[in-house]
Amino acid sequence: MDYGPVWMRRDYWESLCHRLATRPWQERSQAAKRNRVAHPEKNVYTSGSVSYATHSQKLSYELERAPTFCELFDRTHKRKGTDDYVSESARMIVNYDRRMADLYVEGTPQPDLDPEAWVDAVGGPRKG
């Protein structure tokens, strides 16, 4: 608690340290830690600390237009130098996006979620 970030006021730092030391915060922190350990494939993102918004801006500049969902998703969920997605979950999302593109012609309204397309993309219901 003695050495906070140089850019943060000392009273803010102390307040933050006290809040992070409370029982409810510690319980939530431990639950999140257990979830990350139990499901490591759900926490894979190839962009480090770079936000989606920053990636979107960079991609817009490179493409000279707004990137599609798939282009942005590929940028943030594919291993660098390969064409492999970082997890099975990422692959399922891309399969769903492709299925939706097949079902709904560009320019026609499409639902936020199409359960049948989702089942087609992920291979049906699973336990767990």
mmCIF file of C-alpha atoms in Angstrom:
data_model
loop_
_atom_site.group_PDB
_atom_site.id
_atom_site.type_symbol
_atom_site.label_atom_id
_atom_site.label_comp_id
_atom_site.label_asym_id
_atom_site.label_seq_id
_atom_site.Cartn_x
_atom_site.Cartn_y
_atom_site.Cartn_z
ATOM 1 C CA MET A 1 0.000 0.000 0.000
ATOM 2 C CA ASP A 2 2.970 2.288 0.461
ATOM 3 C CA TYR A 3 3.958 2.411 -3.192
ATOM 4 C CA GLY A 4 1.082 3.182 -5.515
ATOM 5 C CA PRO A 5 1.323 4.171 -9.172
ATOM 6 C CA VAL A 6 2.983 7.545 -9.658
ATOM 7 C CA TRP A 7 0.004 8.789 -11.655
ATOM 8 C CA MET A 8 -2.558 8.063 -8.884
ATOM 9 C CA ARG A 9 -3.241 10.314 -5.934
ATOM 10 C CA ARG A 10 -2.182 8.715 -2.657
ATOM 11 C CA ASP A 11 -5.664 8.979 -1.071
ATOM 12 C CA TYR A 12 -7.191 7.243 -4.118
ATOM 13 C CA TRP A 13 -4.557 4.498 -3.933
ATOM 14 C CA GLU A 14 -5.191 3.911 -0.242
ATOM 15 C CA SER A 15 -8.954 3.817 -0.820
ATOM 16 C CA LEU A 16 -8.490 1.290 -3.620
ATOM 17 C CA CYS A 17 -6.238 -0.906 -1.455
ATOM 18 C CA HIS A 18 -8.802 -0.897 1.351
ATOM 19 C CA ARG A 19 -11.598 -1.811 -1.053
ATOM 20 C CA LEU A 20 -9.596 -4.660 -2.584
ATOM 21 C CA ALA A 21 -8.930 -6.036 0.900
ATOM 22 C CA THR A 22 -12.631 -6.354 1.841
ATOM 23 C CA ARG A 23 -14.162 -9.817 2.219
ATOM 24 C CA PRO A 24 -16.747 -9.469 -0.619
ATOM 25 C CA TRP A 25 -14.042 -8.331 -3.041
ATOM 26 C CA GLN A 26 -11.728 -11.159 -2.015
ATOM 27 C CA GLU A 27 -14.530 -13.726 -2.418
ATOM 28 C CA ARG A 28 -15.333 -12.478 -5.928
ATOM 29 C CA SER A 29 -11.638 -12.459 -6.776
ATOM 30 C CA GLN A 30 -11.188 -16.067 -5.618
ATOM 31 C CA ALA A 31 -14.295 -17.198 -7.540
ATOM 32 C CA ALA A 32 -12.993 -15.535 -10.704
ATOM 33 C CA LYS A 33 -9.577 -17.127 -10.209
ATOM 34 C CA ARG A 34 -11.165 -20.592 -9.850
ATOM 35 C CA ASN A 35 -13.223 -20.024 -13.007
ATOM 36 C CA ARG A 36 -10.158 -18.974 -15.012
ATOM 37 C CA VAL A 37 -8.265 -22.077 -13.875
ATOM 38 C CA ALA A 38 -11.226 -24.398 -14.520
ATOM 39 C CA HIS A 39 -11.859 -23.049 -18.049
ATOM 40 C CA PRO A 40 -8.542 -21.836 -19.502
ATOM 41 C CA GLU A 41 -9.842 -22.120 -23.073
ATOM 42 C CA LYS A 42 -12.425 -19.412 -22.337
ATOM 43 C CA ASN A 43 -9.754 -16.844 -21.488
ATOM 44 C CA VAL A 44 -7.656 -16.874 -24.629
ATOM 45 C CA TYR A 45 -7.265 -13.576 -26.430
ATOM 46 C CA THR A 46 -4.243 -12.904 -28.617
ATOM 47 C CA SER A 47 -4.113 -9.150 -28.188
ATOM 48 C CA GLY A 48 -2.790 -8.698 -24.682
ATOM 49 C CA SER A 49 -3.836 -5.389 -23.199
ATOM 50 C CA VAL A 50 -4.923 -3.856 -26.516
ATOM 51 C CA SER A 51 -8.678 -3.235 -26.486
ATOM 52 C CA TYR A 52 -11.198 -4.238 -29.154
ATOM 53 C CA ALA A 53 -11.770 -0.532 -29.838
ATOM 54 C CA THR A 54 -8.075 0.011 -30.559
ATOM 55 C CA HIS A 55 -7.952 -3.043 -32.818
ATOM 56 C CA SER A 56 -11.051 -1.809 -34.605
ATOM 57 C CA GLN A 57 -9.468 1.607 -35.213
ATOM 58 C CA LYS A 58 -6.216 0.084 -36.492
ATOM 59 C CA LEU A 59 -8.090 -2.313 -38.751
ATOM 60 C CA SER A 60 -10.278 0.530 -40.069
ATOM 61 C CA TYR A 61 -7.132 2.425 -40.993
ATOM 62 C CA GLU A 62 -5.562 -0.619 -42.696
ATOM 63 C CA LEU A 63 -8.716 -1.575 -44.607
ATOM 64 C CA GLU A 64 -9.841 2.032 -45.241
ATOM 65 C CA ARG A 65 -13.323 1.022 -44.050
ATOM 66 C CA ALA A 66 -14.984 -0.284 -40.912
ATOM 67 C CA PRO A 67 -13.975 -3.902 -40.225
ATOM 68 C CA THR A 68 -16.589 -6.623 -40.123
ATOM 69 C CA PHE A 69 -17.207 -8.623 -36.971
ATOM 70 C CA CYS A 70 -15.353 -11.577 -38.481
ATOM 71 C CA GLU A 71 -12.300 -9.503 -39.454
ATOM 72 C CA LEU A 72 -12.020 -8.060 -35.959
ATOM 73 C CA PHE A 73 -12.636 -11.447 -34.343
ATOM 74 C CA ASP A 74 -9.947 -13.048 -36.519
ATOM 75 C CA ARG A 75 -7.473 -10.317 -35.548
ATOM 76 C CA THR A 76 -8.032 -10.943 -31.858
ATOM 77 C CA HIS A 77 -8.614 -14.720 -31.752
ATOM 78 C CA LYS A 78 -6.192 -16.256 -34.258
ATOM 79 C CA ARG A 79 -2.669 -17.263 -33.407
ATOM 80 C CA LYS A 80 -0.152 -14.958 -35.007
ATOM 81 C CA GLY A 81 1.483 -16.373 -38.125
ATOM 82 C CA THR A 82 -1.059 -19.184 -38.478
ATOM 83 C CA ASP A 83 -4.669 -19.545 -39.460
ATOM 84 C CA ASP A 84 -5.574 -21.375 -36.231
ATOM 85 C CA TYR A 85 -8.106 -20.055 -33.753
ATOM 86 C CA VAL A 86 -6.951 -19.935 -30.154
ATOM 87 C CA SER A 87 -9.748 -22.149 -28.826
ATOM 88 C CA GLU A 88 -12.628 -24.392 -29.761
ATOM 89 C CA SER A 89 -15.007 -21.695 -28.477
ATOM 90 C CA ALA A 90 -13.559 -19.192 -30.947
ATOM 91 C CA ARG A 91 -13.969 -21.709 -33.757
ATOM 92 C CA MET A 92 -17.638 -22.242 -32.799
ATOM 93 C CA ILE A 93 -18.341 -18.508 -32.901
ATOM 94 C CA VAL A 94 -16.856 -18.252 -36.386
ATOM 95 C CA ASN A 95 -18.876 -21.281 -37.540
ATOM 96 C CA TYR A 96 -22.028 -19.600 -36.224
ATOM 97 C CA ASP A 97 -21.191 -16.331 -37.977
ATOM 98 C CA ARG A 98 -20.655 -18.190 -41.256
ATOM 99 C CA ARG A 99 -23.909 -20.108 -40.800
ATOM 100 C CA MET A 100 -25.791 -16.835 -40.226
ATOM 101 C CA ALA A 101 -24.220 -15.376 -43.381
ATOM 102 C CA ASP A 102 -25.398 -18.431 -45.327
ATOM 103 C CA LEU A 103 -28.940 -18.211 -43.948
ATOM 104 C CA TYR A 104 -29.495 -14.465 -44.194
ATOM 105 C CA VAL A 105 -28.656 -12.636 -47.398
ATOM 106 C CA GLU A 106 -26.801 -9.364 -46.876
ATOM 107 C CA GLY A 107 -29.240 -6.511 -46.414
ATOM 108 C CA THR A 108 -32.049 -8.656 -44.994
ATOM 109 C CA PRO A 109 -32.910 -8.413 -41.310
ATOM 110 C CA GLN A 110 -31.393 -11.128 -39.164
ATOM 111 C CA PRO A 111 -32.131 -11.983 -35.547
ATOM 112 C CA ASP A 112 -29.565 -11.385 -32.818
ATOM 113 C CA LEU A 113 -29.600 -15.120 -32.170
ATOM 114 C CA ASP A 114 -30.813 -17.927 -34.390
ATOM 115 C CA PRO A 115 -31.017 -21.060 -32.199
ATOM 116 C CA GLU A 116 -31.062 -23.433 -35.174
ATOM 117 C CA ALA A 117 -27.960 -21.826 -36.696
ATOM 118 C CA TRP A 118 -26.249 -22.012 -33.295
ATOM 119 C CA VAL A 119 -27.023 -25.743 -32.960
ATOM 120 C CA ASP A 120 -25.724 -26.282 -36.514
ATOM 121 C CA ALA A 121 -22.519 -24.385 -35.689
ATOM 122 C CA VAL A 122 -21.708 -26.027 -32.364
ATOM 123 C CA GLY A 123 -22.955 -29.510 -33.142
ATOM 124 C CA GLY A 124 -25.967 -29.750 -30.883
ATOM 125 C CA PRO A 125 -26.576 -29.554 -27.176
ATOM 126 C CA ARG A 126 -23.924 -30.788 -24.761
ATOM 127 C CA LYS A 127 -23.936 -31.423 -21.079
ATOM 128 C CA GLY A 128 -22.009 -28.921 -18.990
#
